[in-house]
PDB file of C-alpha atoms in Angstrom:
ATOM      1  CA  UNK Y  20      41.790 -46.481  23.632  1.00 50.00           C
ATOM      2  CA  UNK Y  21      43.562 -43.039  22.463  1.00 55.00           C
ATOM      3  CA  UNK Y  22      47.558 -42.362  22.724  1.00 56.00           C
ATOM      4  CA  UNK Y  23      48.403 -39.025  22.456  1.00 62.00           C
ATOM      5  CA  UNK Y  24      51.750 -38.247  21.997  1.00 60.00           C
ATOM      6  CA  UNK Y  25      53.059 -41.457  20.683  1.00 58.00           C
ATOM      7  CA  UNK Y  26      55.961 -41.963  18.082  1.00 56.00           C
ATOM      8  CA  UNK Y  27      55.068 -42.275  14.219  1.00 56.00           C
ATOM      9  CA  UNK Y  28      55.454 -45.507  12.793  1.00 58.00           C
ATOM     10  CA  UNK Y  29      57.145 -44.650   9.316  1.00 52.00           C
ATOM     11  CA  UNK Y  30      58.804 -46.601   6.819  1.00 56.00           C
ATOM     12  CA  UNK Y  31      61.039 -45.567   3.959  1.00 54.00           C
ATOM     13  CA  UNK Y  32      60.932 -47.521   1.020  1.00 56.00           C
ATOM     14  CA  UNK Y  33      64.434 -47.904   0.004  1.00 59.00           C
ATOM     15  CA  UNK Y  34      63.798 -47.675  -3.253  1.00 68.00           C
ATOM     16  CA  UNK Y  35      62.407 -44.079  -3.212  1.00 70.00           C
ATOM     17  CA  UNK Y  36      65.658 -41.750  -4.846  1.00 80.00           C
ATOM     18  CA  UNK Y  37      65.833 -38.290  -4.113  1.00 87.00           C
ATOM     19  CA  UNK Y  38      67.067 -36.209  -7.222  1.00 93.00           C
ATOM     20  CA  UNK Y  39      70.425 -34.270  -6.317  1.00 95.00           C
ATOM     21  CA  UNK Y  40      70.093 -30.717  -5.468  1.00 97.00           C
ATOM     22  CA  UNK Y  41      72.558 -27.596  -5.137  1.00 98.00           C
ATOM     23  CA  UNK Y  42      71.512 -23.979  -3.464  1.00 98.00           C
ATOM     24  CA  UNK Y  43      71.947 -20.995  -5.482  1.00 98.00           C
ATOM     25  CA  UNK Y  44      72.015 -18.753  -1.997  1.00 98.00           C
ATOM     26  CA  UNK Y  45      74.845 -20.884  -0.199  1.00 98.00           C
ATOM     27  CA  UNK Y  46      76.075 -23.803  -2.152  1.00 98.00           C
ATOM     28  CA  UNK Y  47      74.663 -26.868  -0.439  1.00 97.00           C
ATOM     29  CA  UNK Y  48      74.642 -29.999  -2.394  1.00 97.00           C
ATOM     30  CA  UNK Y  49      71.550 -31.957  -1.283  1.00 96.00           C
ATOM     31  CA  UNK Y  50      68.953 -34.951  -1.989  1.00 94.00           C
ATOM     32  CA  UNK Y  51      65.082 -34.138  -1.673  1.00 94.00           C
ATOM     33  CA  UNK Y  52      62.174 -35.760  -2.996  1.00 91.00           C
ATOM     34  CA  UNK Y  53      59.007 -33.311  -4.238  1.00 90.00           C
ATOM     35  CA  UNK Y  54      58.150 -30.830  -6.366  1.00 91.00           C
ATOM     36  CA  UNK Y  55      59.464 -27.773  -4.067  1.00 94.00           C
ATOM     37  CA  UNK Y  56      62.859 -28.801  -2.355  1.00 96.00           C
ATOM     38  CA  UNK Y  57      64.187 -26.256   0.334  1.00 96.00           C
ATOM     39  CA  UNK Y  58      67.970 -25.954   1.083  1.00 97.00           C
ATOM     40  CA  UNK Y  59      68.310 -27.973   4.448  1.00 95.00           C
ATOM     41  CA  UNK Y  60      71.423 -25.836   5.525  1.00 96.00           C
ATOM     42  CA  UNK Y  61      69.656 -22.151   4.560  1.00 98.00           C
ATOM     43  CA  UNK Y  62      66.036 -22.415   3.923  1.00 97.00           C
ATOM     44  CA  UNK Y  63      66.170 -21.156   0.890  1.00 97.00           C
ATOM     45  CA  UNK Y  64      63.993 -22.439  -2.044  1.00 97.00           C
ATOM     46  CA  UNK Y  65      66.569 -20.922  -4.718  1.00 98.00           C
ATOM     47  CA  UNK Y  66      67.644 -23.883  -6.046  1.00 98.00           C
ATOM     48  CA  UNK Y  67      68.601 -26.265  -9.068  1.00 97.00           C
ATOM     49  CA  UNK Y  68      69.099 -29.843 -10.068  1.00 95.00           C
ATOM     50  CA  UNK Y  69      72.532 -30.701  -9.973  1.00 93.00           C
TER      51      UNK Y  69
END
């Protein structure tokens, strides 16, 4: 048998921190995890670890 279109069964482990981000083009303070976080307000990839 083969759904197509179902939901994703995903589970965050809790104990996964994202590191604390802030946007060089607009300001945003953020959390990501990965190498190559992008501002979630702007899109930009201009940014630093706060």
């Amino acid at each position: 048998m083969c759904s197509v279109g179902g939901g994703t069964d995903l589970e965050i482990d809790e104990r996964v921190k994202g590191r604390a981000y802030r946007c060089k083009e607009c300001g945003e303070r953020f959390k990501a995890v990965g190498k190559h976080p992008v501002c979630p307000s702007c899109q930009s990839e201009d940014v630093e670890e706060a």
